[in-house]
mmCIF file of N, CA and C and ligand atoms in Angstrom:
data_model
loop_
_atom_site.group_PDB
_atom_site.id
_atom_site.type_symbol
_atom_site.label_atom_id
_atom_site.label_comp_id
_atom_site.label_asym_id
_atom_site.label_seq_id
_atom_site.Cartn_x
_atom_site.Cartn_y
_atom_site.Cartn_z
ATOM 1 N N MET S 19 2.493 -18.770 13.289
ATOM 2 C CA MET S 19 2.957 -18.721 11.897
ATOM 3 C C MET S 19 2.801 -17.295 11.338
ATOM 4 N N TYR S 20 3.837 -16.767 10.724
ATOM 5 C CA TYR S 20 3.787 -15.343 10.384
ATOM 6 C C TYR S 20 2.698 -15.020 9.375
ATOM 7 N N ARG S 21 2.347 -15.976 8.525
ATOM 8 C CA ARG S 21 1.327 -15.688 7.506
ATOM 9 C C ARG S 21 -0.027 -15.370 8.154
ATOM 10 N N THR S 22 -0.405 -16.200 9.107
ATOM 11 C CA THR S 22 -1.694 -16.002 9.791
ATOM 12 C C THR S 22 -1.726 -14.647 10.493
ATOM 13 N N GLU S 23 -0.609 -14.310 11.152
ATOM 14 C CA GLU S 23 -0.545 -13.033 11.884
ATOM 15 C C GLU S 23 -0.589 -11.850 10.918
ATOM 16 N N LEU S 24 0.112 -11.995 9.797
ATOM 17 C CA LEU S 24 0.143 -10.889 8.828
ATOM 18 C C LEU S 24 -1.248 -10.694 8.197
ATOM 19 N N ILE S 25 -1.938 -11.779 7.927
ATOM 20 C CA ILE S 25 -3.302 -11.677 7.399
ATOM 21 C C ILE S 25 -4.206 -11.008 8.445
ATOM 22 N N HIS S 26 -4.038 -11.399 9.699
ATOM 23 C CA HIS S 26 -4.826 -10.767 10.772
ATOM 24 C C HIS S 26 -4.589 -9.254 10.780
ATOM 25 N N GLU S 27 -3.338 -8.841 10.625
ATOM 26 C CA GLU S 27 -3.012 -7.401 10.589
ATOM 27 C C GLU S 27 -3.663 -6.730 9.378
ATOM 28 N N ALA S 28 -3.693 -7.423 8.245
ATOM 29 C CA ALA S 28 -4.326 -6.848 7.045
ATOM 30 C C ALA S 28 -5.829 -6.662 7.271
ATOM 31 N N ILE S 29 -6.433 -7.598 7.980
ATOM 32 C CA ILE S 29 -7.870 -7.482 8.294
ATOM 33 C C ILE S 29 -8.102 -6.268 9.200
ATOM 34 N N LEU S 30 -7.198 -6.051 10.147
ATOM 35 C CA LEU S 30 -7.303 -4.865 11.014
ATOM 36 C C LEU S 30 -7.098 -3.585 10.201
ATOM 37 N N ALA S 31 -6.117 -3.605 9.307
ATOM 38 C CA ALA S 31 -5.832 -2.430 8.466
ATOM 39 C C ALA S 31 -7.047 -2.089 7.599
ATOM 40 N N ARG S 32 -7.727 -3.116 7.102
ATOM 41 C CA ARG S 32 -8.900 -2.906 6.237
ATOM 42 C C ARG S 32 -10.000 -2.115 6.935
ATOM 43 N N LYS S 33 -10.079 -2.241 8.246
ATOM 44 C CA LYS S 33 -11.114 -1.512 8.995
ATOM 45 C C LYS S 33 -10.919 0.006 8.863
ATOM 46 N N LYS S 34 -9.717 0.432 8.506
ATOM 47 C CA LYS S 34 -9.417 1.866 8.391
ATOM 48 C C LYS S 34 -9.644 2.406 6.976
ATOM 49 N N ALA S 35 -10.068 1.534 6.059
ATOM 50 C CA ALA S 35 -10.245 1.955 4.663
ATOM 51 C C ALA S 35 -11.220 3.128 4.567
ATOM 52 N N TYR S 36 -10.887 4.065 3.678
ATOM 53 C CA TYR S 36 -11.785 5.189 3.371
ATOM 54 C C TYR S 36 -12.249 4.977 1.928
ATOM 55 N N CYS S 37 -13.441 4.423 1.779
ATOM 56 C CA CYS S 37 -13.877 4.012 0.439
ATOM 57 C C CYS S 37 -15.359 4.325 0.213
ATOM 58 N N PRO S 38 -15.742 5.617 0.370
ATOM 59 C CA PRO S 38 -17.162 5.970 0.232
ATOM 60 C C PRO S 38 -17.676 5.882 -1.203
ATOM 61 N N TYR S 39 -16.794 5.725 -2.189
ATOM 62 C CA TYR S 39 -17.228 5.697 -3.592
ATOM 63 C C TYR S 39 -17.388 4.270 -4.108
ATOM 64 N N SER S 40 -16.395 3.430 -3.880
ATOM 65 C CA SER S 40 -16.508 2.037 -4.362
ATOM 66 C C SER S 40 -17.145 1.121 -3.320
ATOM 67 N N HIS S 41 -17.037 1.494 -2.065
ATOM 68 C CA HIS S 41 -17.474 0.635 -0.944
ATOM 69 C C HIS S 41 -16.708 -0.684 -0.908
ATOM 70 N N PHE S 42 -15.587 -0.727 -1.612
ATOM 71 C CA PHE S 42 -14.736 -1.920 -1.602
ATOM 72 C C PHE S 42 -13.542 -1.605 -0.699
ATOM 73 N N ALA S 43 -13.498 -2.250 0.442
ATOM 74 C CA ALA S 43 -12.472 -1.934 1.456
ATOM 75 C C ALA S 43 -11.314 -2.914 1.347
ATOM 76 N N VAL S 44 -10.109 -2.350 1.279
ATOM 77 C CA VAL S 44 -8.899 -3.172 1.133
ATOM 78 C C VAL S 44 -7.951 -2.859 2.284
ATOM 79 N N GLY S 45 -7.339 -3.909 2.807
ATOM 80 C CA GLY S 45 -6.335 -3.745 3.857
ATOM 81 C C GLY S 45 -5.064 -4.461 3.462
ATOM 82 N N ALA S 46 -3.934 -3.882 3.851
ATOM 83 C CA ALA S 46 -2.634 -4.500 3.572
ATOM 84 C C ALA S 46 -1.779 -4.431 4.829
ATOM 85 N N ALA S 47 -0.973 -5.473 5.021
ATOM 86 C CA ALA S 47 -0.008 -5.481 6.127
ATOM 87 C C ALA S 47 1.334 -5.871 5.536
ATOM 88 N N LEU S 48 2.273 -4.937 5.652
ATOM 89 C CA LEU S 48 3.599 -5.091 5.043
ATOM 90 C C LEU S 48 4.609 -5.401 6.141
ATOM 91 N N LEU S 49 5.346 -6.483 5.949
ATOM 92 C CA LEU S 49 6.296 -6.941 6.967
ATOM 93 C C LEU S 49 7.714 -6.462 6.646
ATOM 94 N N GLY S 50 8.270 -5.641 7.522
ATOM 95 C CA GLY S 50 9.651 -5.185 7.380
ATOM 96 C C GLY S 50 10.613 -6.285 7.810
ATOM 97 N N GLU S 51 11.861 -6.190 7.359
ATOM 98 C CA GLU S 51 12.784 -7.323 7.601
ATOM 99 C C GLU S 51 13.077 -7.549 9.084
ATOM 100 N N ASN S 52 12.861 -6.532 9.914
ATOM 101 C CA ASN S 52 13.098 -6.730 11.345
ATOM 102 C C ASN S 52 11.825 -7.059 12.123
ATOM 103 N N GLY S 53 10.755 -7.363 11.390
ATOM 104 C CA GLY S 53 9.543 -7.859 12.035
ATOM 105 C C GLY S 53 8.454 -6.836 12.266
ATOM 106 N N LYS S 54 8.737 -5.566 11.964
ATOM 107 C CA LYS S 54 7.705 -4.547 12.167
ATOM 108 C C LYS S 54 6.659 -4.626 11.055
ATOM 109 N N VAL S 55 5.400 -4.422 11.414
ATOM 110 C CA VAL S 55 4.305 -4.509 10.451
ATOM 111 C C VAL S 55 3.747 -3.112 10.185
ATOM 112 N N TYR S 56 3.556 -2.789 8.917
ATOM 113 C CA TYR S 56 3.026 -1.487 8.507
ATOM 114 C C TYR S 56 1.666 -1.690 7.854
ATOM 115 N N HIS S 57 0.667 -0.966 8.350
ATOM 116 C CA HIS S 57 -0.690 -1.070 7.808
ATOM 117 C C HIS S 57 -0.869 -0.152 6.605
ATOM 118 N N GLY S 58 -1.723 -0.595 5.690
ATOM 119 C CA GLY S 58 -2.174 0.272 4.597
ATOM 120 C C GLY S 58 -3.634 -0.016 4.314
ATOM 121 N N CYS S 59 -4.347 1.008 3.867
ATOM 122 C CA CYS S 59 -5.747 0.816 3.449
ATOM 123 C C CYS S 59 -5.969 1.687 2.223
ATOM 124 N N ASN S 60 -7.043 1.397 1.490
ATOM 125 C CA ASN S 60 -7.321 2.286 0.365
ATOM 126 C C ASN S 60 -7.918 3.594 0.879
ATOM 127 N N VAL S 61 -7.539 4.666 0.194
ATOM 128 C CA VAL S 61 -7.985 6.016 0.561
ATOM 129 C C VAL S 61 -8.526 6.650 -0.713
ATOM 130 N N GLU S 62 -9.843 6.725 -0.819
ATOM 131 C CA GLU S 62 -10.462 7.218 -2.059
ATOM 132 C C GLU S 62 -10.647 8.725 -2.020
ATOM 133 N N ASN S 63 -11.081 9.264 -3.165
ATOM 134 C CA ASN S 63 -11.242 10.704 -3.300
ATOM 135 C C ASN S 63 -12.401 10.994 -4.239
ATOM 136 N N ALA S 64 -13.088 12.111 -4.016
ATOM 137 C CA ALA S 64 -14.186 12.514 -4.896
ATOM 138 C C ALA S 64 -13.693 12.658 -6.334
ATOM 139 N N SER S 65 -12.445 13.059 -6.489
ATOM 140 C CA SER S 65 -11.791 13.042 -7.795
ATOM 141 C C SER S 65 -11.121 11.671 -7.897
ATOM 142 N N TYR S 66 -11.823 10.714 -8.502
ATOM 143 C CA TYR S 66 -11.496 9.296 -8.333
ATOM 144 C C TYR S 66 -10.016 8.951 -8.519
ATOM 145 N N GLY S 67 -9.393 9.594 -9.509
ATOM 146 C CA GLY S 67 -7.999 9.258 -9.831
ATOM 147 C C GLY S 67 -7.017 9.607 -8.730
ATOM 148 N N ALA S 68 -7.450 10.415 -7.782
ATOM 149 C CA ALA S 68 -6.562 10.810 -6.678
ATOM 150 C C ALA S 68 -6.549 9.774 -5.560
ATOM 151 N N GLY S 69 -7.356 8.736 -5.692
ATOM 152 C CA GLY S 69 -7.384 7.705 -4.647
ATOM 153 C C GLY S 69 -6.103 6.885 -4.627
ATOM 154 N N ASN S 70 -5.880 6.201 -3.520
ATOM 155 C CA ASN S 70 -4.672 5.372 -3.383
ATOM 156 C C ASN S 70 -5.053 3.988 -2.882
ATOM 157 N N CYS S 71 -4.363 2.986 -3.414
ATOM 158 C CA CYS S 71 -4.620 1.599 -3.006
ATOM 159 C C CYS S 71 -3.980 1.297 -1.651
ATOM 160 N N ALA S 72 -4.492 0.243 -1.027
ATOM 161 C CA ALA S 72 -4.000 -0.174 0.290
ATOM 162 C C ALA S 72 -2.514 -0.546 0.263
ATOM 163 N N GLU S 73 -2.105 -1.245 -0.780
ATOM 164 C CA GLU S 73 -0.717 -1.713 -0.834
ATOM 165 C C GLU S 73 0.253 -0.546 -0.905
ATOM 166 N N ARG S 74 -0.080 0.429 -1.748
ATOM 167 C CA ARG S 74 0.819 1.590 -1.861
ATOM 168 C C ARG S 74 0.783 2.425 -0.590
ATOM 169 N N THR S 75 -0.359 2.535 0.034
ATOM 170 C CA THR S 75 -0.422 3.255 1.316
ATOM 171 C C THR S 75 0.534 2.608 2.314
ATOM 172 N N ALA S 76 0.541 1.282 2.356
ATOM 173 C CA ALA S 76 1.424 0.565 3.297
ATOM 174 C C ALA S 76 2.888 0.826 2.972
ATOM 175 N N VAL S 77 3.236 0.748 1.698
ATOM 176 C CA VAL S 77 4.640 0.956 1.305
ATOM 177 C C VAL S 77 5.075 2.384 1.624
ATOM 178 N N TYR S 78 4.251 3.351 1.266
ATOM 179 C CA TYR S 78 4.648 4.746 1.470
ATOM 180 C C TYR S 78 4.726 5.080 2.956
ATOM 181 N N SER S 79 3.822 4.510 3.742
ATOM 182 C CA SER S 79 3.871 4.730 5.188
ATOM 183 C C SER S 79 5.152 4.137 5.770
ATOM 184 N N ALA S 80 5.492 2.929 5.352
ATOM 185 C CA ALA S 80 6.699 2.263 5.870
ATOM 186 C C ALA S 80 7.958 3.039 5.505
ATOM 187 N N ILE S 81 8.020 3.476 4.260
ATOM 188 C CA ILE S 81 9.206 4.240 3.821
ATOM 189 C C ILE S 81 9.312 5.529 4.625
ATOM 190 N N ALA S 82 8.190 6.169 4.868
ATOM 191 C CA ALA S 82 8.195 7.429 5.624
ATOM 192 C C ALA S 82 8.594 7.210 7.076
ATOM 193 N N GLN S 83 8.475 5.967 7.553
ATOM 194 C CA GLN S 83 8.895 5.650 8.923
ATOM 195 C C GLN S 83 10.317 5.102 8.970
ATOM 196 N N GLY S 84 10.994 5.113 7.813
ATOM 197 C CA GLY S 84 12.414 4.752 7.802
ATOM 198 C C GLY S 84 12.728 3.325 7.399
ATOM 199 N N GLU S 85 11.691 2.534 7.110
ATOM 200 C CA GLU S 85 11.932 1.130 6.720
ATOM 201 C C GLU S 85 12.371 1.071 5.256
ATOM 202 N N ARG S 86 13.268 0.169 4.943
ATOM 203 C CA ARG S 86 13.716 0.049 3.552
ATOM 204 C C ARG S 86 13.693 -1.372 3.009
ATOM 205 N N LYS S 87 13.571 -2.371 3.900
ATOM 206 C CA LYS S 87 13.626 -3.757 3.420
ATOM 207 C C LYS S 87 12.384 -4.513 3.875
ATOM 208 N N PHE S 88 11.793 -5.229 2.929
ATOM 209 C CA PHE S 88 10.516 -5.890 3.183
ATOM 210 C C PHE S 88 10.576 -7.370 2.840
ATOM 211 N N THR S 89 9.808 -8.141 3.602
ATOM 212 C CA THR S 89 9.793 -9.593 3.437
ATOM 213 C C THR S 89 8.513 -10.066 2.755
ATOM 214 N N ALA S 90 7.382 -9.499 3.183
ATOM 215 C CA ALA S 90 6.087 -10.012 2.710
ATOM 216 C C ALA S 90 5.013 -8.944 2.860
ATOM 217 N N ILE S 91 3.935 -9.125 2.090
ATOM 218 C CA ILE S 91 2.755 -8.276 2.268
ATOM 219 C C ILE S 91 1.514 -9.165 2.186
ATOM 220 N N ALA S 92 0.591 -8.963 3.115
ATOM 221 C CA ALA S 92 -0.699 -9.654 3.070
ATOM 222 C C ALA S 92 -1.756 -8.646 2.645
ATOM 223 N N VAL S 93 -2.677 -9.076 1.794
ATOM 224 C CA VAL S 93 -3.726 -8.185 1.273
ATOM 225 C C VAL S 93 -5.085 -8.878 1.393
ATOM 226 N N VAL S 94 -6.058 -8.125 1.889
ATOM 227 C CA VAL S 94 -7.435 -8.624 1.928
ATOM 228 C C VAL S 94 -8.351 -7.537 1.392
ATOM 229 N N GLY S 95 -9.439 -7.949 0.750
ATOM 230 C CA GLY S 95 -10.374 -6.959 0.230
ATOM 231 C C GLY S 95 -11.757 -7.539 0.029
ATOM 232 N N GLY S 96 -12.742 -6.703 0.247
ATOM 233 C CA GLY S 96 -14.118 -7.135 0.026
ATOM 234 C C GLY S 96 -15.053 -5.967 0.254
ATOM 235 N N TYR S 97 -16.291 -6.111 -0.242
ATOM 236 C CA TYR S 97 -17.259 -5.037 -0.055
ATOM 237 C C TYR S 97 -17.489 -4.799 1.433
ATOM 238 N N GLU S 98 -17.551 -3.502 1.770
ATOM 239 C CA GLU S 98 -17.612 -3.029 3.159
ATOM 240 C C GLU S 98 -18.519 -3.853 4.059
ATOM 241 N N ALA S 99 -19.728 -4.079 3.586
ATOM 242 C CA ALA S 99 -20.732 -4.690 4.455
ATOM 243 C C ALA S 99 -20.606 -6.209 4.515
ATOM 244 N N HIS S 100 -19.778 -6.772 3.651
ATOM 245 C CA HIS S 100 -19.712 -8.232 3.554
ATOM 246 C C HIS S 100 -18.883 -8.813 4.705
ATOM 247 N N PRO S 101 -19.430 -9.805 5.401
ATOM 248 C CA PRO S 101 -18.661 -10.387 6.510
ATOM 249 C C PRO S 101 -17.554 -11.321 6.004
ATOM 250 N N LEU S 102 -16.633 -11.647 6.886
ATOM 251 C CA LEU S 102 -15.589 -12.633 6.566
ATOM 252 C C LEU S 102 -16.222 -14.014 6.363
ATOM 253 N N PRO S 103 -15.691 -14.902 5.541
ATOM 254 C CA PRO S 103 -14.522 -14.703 4.691
ATOM 255 C C PRO S 103 -14.873 -13.852 3.468
ATOM 256 N N PHE S 104 -13.850 -13.205 2.898
ATOM 257 C CA PHE S 104 -14.064 -12.400 1.703
ATOM 258 C C PHE S 104 -14.369 -13.307 0.517
ATOM 259 N N GLU S 105 -15.105 -12.747 -0.440
ATOM 260 C CA GLU S 105 -15.558 -13.572 -1.573
ATOM 261 C C GLU S 105 -14.434 -13.922 -2.538
ATOM 262 N N THR S 106 -13.459 -13.018 -2.628
ATOM 263 C CA THR S 106 -12.373 -13.256 -3.593
ATOM 264 C C THR S 106 -11.039 -12.919 -2.951
ATOM 265 N N TYR S 107 -9.968 -13.416 -3.541
ATOM 266 C CA TYR S 107 -8.633 -12.970 -3.163
ATOM 267 C C TYR S 107 -8.415 -11.614 -3.815
ATOM 268 N N ALA S 108 -7.897 -10.648 -3.055
ATOM 269 C CA ALA S 108 -7.677 -9.304 -3.599
ATOM 270 C C ALA S 108 -6.215 -9.196 -4.044
ATOM 271 N N PHE S 109 -6.007 -9.399 -5.328
ATOM 272 C CA PHE S 109 -4.639 -9.306 -5.858
ATOM 273 C C PHE S 109 -4.247 -7.844 -6.041
ATOM 274 N N PRO S 110 -2.989 -7.521 -5.803
ATOM 275 C CA PRO S 110 -2.518 -6.148 -6.030
ATOM 276 C C PRO S 110 -2.700 -5.738 -7.490
ATOM 277 N N CYS S 111 -3.123 -4.509 -7.707
ATOM 278 C CA CYS S 111 -3.272 -4.001 -9.079
ATOM 279 C C CYS S 111 -1.894 -3.823 -9.715
ATOM 280 N N GLY S 112 -1.883 -3.529 -11.001
ATOM 281 C CA GLY S 112 -0.626 -3.400 -11.732
ATOM 282 C C GLY S 112 0.281 -2.304 -11.195
ATOM 283 N N VAL S 113 -0.315 -1.173 -10.856
ATOM 284 C CA VAL S 113 0.510 -0.064 -10.349
ATOM 285 C C VAL S 113 1.139 -0.462 -9.013
ATOM 286 N N CYS S 114 0.356 -1.113 -8.159
ATOM 287 C CA CYS S 114 0.906 -1.546 -6.861
ATOM 288 C C CYS S 114 2.002 -2.580 -7.057
ATOM 289 N N ARG S 115 1.839 -3.465 -8.021
ATOM 290 C CA ARG S 115 2.904 -4.454 -8.288
ATOM 291 C C ARG S 115 4.200 -3.746 -8.654
ATOM 292 N N GLN S 116 4.087 -2.705 -9.457
ATOM 293 C CA GLN S 116 5.293 -1.961 -9.862
ATOM 294 C C GLN S 116 5.947 -1.288 -8.655
ATOM 295 N N VAL S 117 5.123 -0.704 -7.785
ATOM 296 C CA VAL S 117 5.668 -0.040 -6.587
ATOM 297 C C VAL S 117 6.280 -1.082 -5.642
ATOM 298 N N LEU S 118 5.626 -2.226 -5.511
ATOM 299 C CA LEU S 118 6.172 -3.286 -4.652
ATOM 300 C C LEU S 118 7.491 -3.804 -5.223
ATOM 301 N N TRP S 119 7.597 -3.846 -6.544
ATOM 302 C CA TRP S 119 8.845 -4.283 -7.192
ATOM 303 C C TRP S 119 9.991 -3.328 -6.854
ATOM 304 N N GLU S 120 9.697 -2.046 -6.934
ATOM 305 C CA GLU S 120 10.719 -1.025 -6.662
ATOM 306 C C GLU S 120 11.295 -1.181 -5.261
ATOM 307 N N LEU S 121 10.435 -1.415 -4.277
ATOM 308 C CA LEU S 121 10.883 -1.358 -2.881
ATOM 309 C C LEU S 121 10.958 -2.722 -2.203
ATOM 310 N N GLY S 122 10.342 -3.729 -2.797
ATOM 311 C CA GLY S 122 10.371 -5.068 -2.203
ATOM 312 C C GLY S 122 11.187 -6.064 -3.003
ATOM 313 N N GLY S 123 11.289 -5.816 -4.317
ATOM 314 C CA GLY S 123 12.072 -6.695 -5.172
ATOM 315 C C GLY S 123 11.337 -7.975 -5.540
ATOM 316 N N PRO S 124 11.974 -8.793 -6.399
ATOM 317 C CA PRO S 124 11.313 -9.964 -6.984
ATOM 318 C C PRO S 124 10.943 -11.047 -5.979
ATOM 319 N N ASN S 125 11.644 -11.102 -4.843
ATOM 320 C CA ASN S 125 11.383 -12.187 -3.880
ATOM 321 C C ASN S 125 10.358 -11.839 -2.808
ATOM 322 N N LEU S 126 9.794 -10.643 -2.878
ATOM 323 C CA LEU S 126 8.760 -10.274 -1.901
ATOM 324 C C LEU S 126 7.620 -11.288 -1.959
ATOM 325 N N HIS S 127 7.198 -11.750 -0.812
ATOM 326 C CA HIS S 127 6.078 -12.706 -0.750
ATOM 327 C C HIS S 127 4.766 -11.935 -0.727
ATOM 328 N N ILE S 128 3.858 -12.308 -1.615
ATOM 329 C CA ILE S 128 2.541 -11.675 -1.694
ATOM 330 C C ILE S 128 1.523 -12.706 -1.214
ATOM 331 N N ILE S 129 0.840 -12.366 -0.128
ATOM 332 C CA ILE S 129 -0.162 -13.279 0.433
ATOM 333 C C ILE S 129 -1.534 -12.637 0.230
ATOM 334 N N VAL S 130 -2.382 -13.287 -0.556
ATOM 335 C CA VAL S 130 -3.743 -12.777 -0.766
ATOM 336 C C VAL S 130 -4.681 -13.732 -0.033
ATOM 337 N N ALA S 131 -5.598 -13.149 0.748
ATOM 338 C CA ALA S 131 -6.367 -14.001 1.663
ATOM 339 C C ALA S 131 -7.861 -13.709 1.621
ATOM 340 N N LYS S 132 -8.634 -14.769 1.823
ATOM 341 C CA LYS S 132 -10.084 -14.615 2.055
ATOM 342 C C LYS S 132 -10.367 -14.614 3.554
ATOM 343 N N SER S 133 -9.478 -15.250 4.307
ATOM 344 C CA SER S 133 -9.572 -15.276 5.764
ATOM 345 C C SER S 133 -8.177 -15.650 6.274
ATOM 346 N N GLU S 134 -8.033 -15.725 7.590
ATOM 347 C CA GLU S 134 -6.705 -16.041 8.147
ATOM 348 C C GLU S 134 -6.202 -17.411 7.711
ATOM 349 N N ASP S 135 -7.113 -18.317 7.421
ATOM 350 C CA ASP S 135 -6.635 -19.652 7.041
ATOM 351 C C ASP S 135 -7.042 -20.076 5.630
ATOM 352 N N ASP S 136 -7.422 -19.098 4.823
ATOM 353 C CA ASP S 136 -7.686 -19.385 3.403
ATOM 354 C C ASP S 136 -6.930 -18.334 2.602
ATOM 355 N N TYR S 137 -5.760 -18.738 2.112
ATOM 356 C CA TYR S 137 -4.920 -17.768 1.396
ATOM 357 C C TYR S 137 -4.112 -18.436 0.298
ATOM 358 N N GLN S 138 -3.596 -17.587 -0.598
ATOM 359 C CA GLN S 138 -2.647 -18.030 -1.620
ATOM 360 C C GLN S 138 -1.398 -17.188 -1.472
ATOM 361 N N GLU S 139 -0.268 -17.778 -1.828
ATOM 362 C CA GLU S 139 0.994 -17.036 -1.698
ATOM 363 C C GLU S 139 1.792 -17.127 -2.999
ATOM 364 N N TYR S 140 2.360 -15.995 -3.370
ATOM 365 C CA TYR S 140 3.148 -15.890 -4.601
ATOM 366 C C TYR S 140 4.402 -15.094 -4.308
ATOM 367 N N LYS S 141 5.395 -15.256 -5.161
ATOM 368 C CA LYS S 141 6.514 -14.308 -5.157
ATOM 369 C C LYS S 141 6.151 -13.194 -6.135
ATOM 370 N N LEU S 142 6.621 -11.990 -5.854
ATOM 371 C CA LEU S 142 6.269 -10.871 -6.735
ATOM 372 C C LEU S 142 6.700 -11.143 -8.175
ATOM 373 N N SER S 143 7.822 -11.828 -8.357
ATOM 374 C CA SER S 143 8.293 -12.110 -9.720
ATOM 375 C C SER S 143 7.299 -12.968 -10.502
ATOM 376 N N GLU S 144 6.439 -13.712 -9.805
ATOM 377 C CA GLU S 144 5.395 -14.490 -10.492
ATOM 378 C C GLU S 144 4.259 -13.573 -10.949
ATOM 379 N N LEU S 145 3.990 -12.538 -10.151
ATOM 380 C CA LEU S 145 2.865 -11.642 -10.469
ATOM 381 C C LEU S 145 3.279 -10.502 -11.398
ATOM 382 N N LEU S 146 4.586 -10.247 -11.476
ATOM 383 C CA LEU S 146 5.073 -9.170 -12.342
ATOM 384 C C LEU S 146 6.329 -9.654 -13.079
ATOM 385 N N PRO S 147 6.134 -10.578 -14.031
ATOM 386 C CA PRO S 147 7.298 -11.082 -14.769
ATOM 387 C C PRO S 147 7.855 -10.010 -15.700
ATOM 388 N N LYS S 148 9.123 -10.078 -15.943
ATOM 389 C CA LYS S 148 9.812 -9.145 -16.860
ATOM 390 C C LYS S 148 9.547 -7.694 -16.473
ATOM 391 N N ALA S 149 9.672 -7.416 -15.190
ATOM 392 C CA ALA S 149 9.359 -6.073 -14.690
ATOM 393 C C ALA S 149 10.356 -5.033 -15.180
ATOM 394 N N PHE S 150 9.884 -3.814 -15.255
ATOM 395 C CA PHE S 150 10.769 -2.682 -15.551
ATOM 396 C C PHE S 150 11.345 -2.169 -14.243
ATOM 397 N N GLY S 151 12.607 -1.819 -14.241
ATOM 398 C CA GLY S 151 13.182 -1.216 -13.039
ATOM 399 C C GLY S 151 14.680 -1.436 -12.960
ATOM 400 N N ASP S 152 15.108 -2.694 -13.108
ATOM 401 C CA ASP S 152 16.536 -2.987 -12.933
ATOM 402 C C ASP S 152 17.380 -2.303 -14.022
ATOM 403 N N GLN S 153 16.747 -2.009 -15.163
ATOM 404 C CA GLN S 153 17.452 -1.327 -16.252
ATOM 405 C C GLN S 153 17.964 0.042 -15.804
ATOM 406 N N MET S 154 17.303 0.620 -14.801
ATOM 407 C CA MET S 154 17.605 1.987 -14.390
ATOM 408 C C MET S 154 18.681 2.040 -13.319
ATOM 409 N N LYS S 155 19.084 0.857 -12.805
ATOM 410 C CA LYS S 155 20.006 0.882 -11.642
ATOM 411 C C LYS S 155 21.452 0.762 -12.059
HETATM 412 N N1 THU E 78 -7.770 -1.240 -4.485
HETATM 413 C C1 THU E 78 -6.742 -1.447 -3.613
HETATM 414 O O1 THU E 78 -6.702 -0.869 -2.526
HETATM 415 N N2 THU E 78 -5.759 -2.321 -3.984
HETATM 416 C C2 THU E 78 -5.711 -2.963 -5.179
HETATM 417 O O2 THU E 78 -4.728 -3.624 -5.475
HETATM 418 C C3 THU E 78 -6.844 -2.869 -6.102
HETATM 419 C C4 THU E 78 -7.891 -1.889 -5.762
HETATM 420 C C5 THU E 78 -8.806 -0.281 -4.109
HETATM 421 C C6 THU E 78 -8.827 0.953 -4.952
HETATM 422 C C7 THU E 78 -10.255 1.414 -4.780
HETATM 423 O O3 THU E 78 -10.320 2.241 -3.627
HETATM 424 C C8 THU E 78 -11.042 0.153 -4.546
HETATM 425 O O4 THU E 78 -10.093 -0.860 -4.244
HETATM 426 C C9 THU E 78 -11.876 -0.303 -5.741
HETATM 427 O O5 THU E 78 -11.086 -0.366 -6.873
#
C-alpha cells in the first residue's frame, strides 16, 4: 500500500534532519506522479529564521530534479531522542501548506503519521481552505 511505503520513506528522511536548536526532527516523503519519492528534512540555522521545514525541503529538491506533478506527501516528526511511534502527528506549518498548494494543488494528499500504521490523511484543500494563488494565474 503506497501510504505505508511513503510513511516509511518519511521516517528514513527524518534521520537526515539537521536540528541542533529545536531537537525536533521532521521527515517528509513527497510522491511524484510517476512514482518517484523525494525526501525532505528540516534544516535549521544558528540564525533561526533561515531554517527550512522538511516539507519545503522535499518540494524544492523535487522541483530542482525536474519533477512538476505530485500526488501525496507523508510527514513525520518528533523529538530526536524519542523512539517510534511519534507522540503527535506533525502537520505541515502554514508556510509549507502555501508552498504545497502552489506546486501540489488542492487535491494533494497529506499523510501525517505517528508510525507506518498510525496515520491520518487529508486533502490539502481541507488544511488550507480559501487559499491564495489561483487569483494570480
Ligand atoms: N518543522 C518542519 O520541518 N515542518 C513543519 O511543518 C513544522 C516545523 C520544523 C522546523 C523546525 O526545524 C522544527 O520543526 C521545530 O519547529
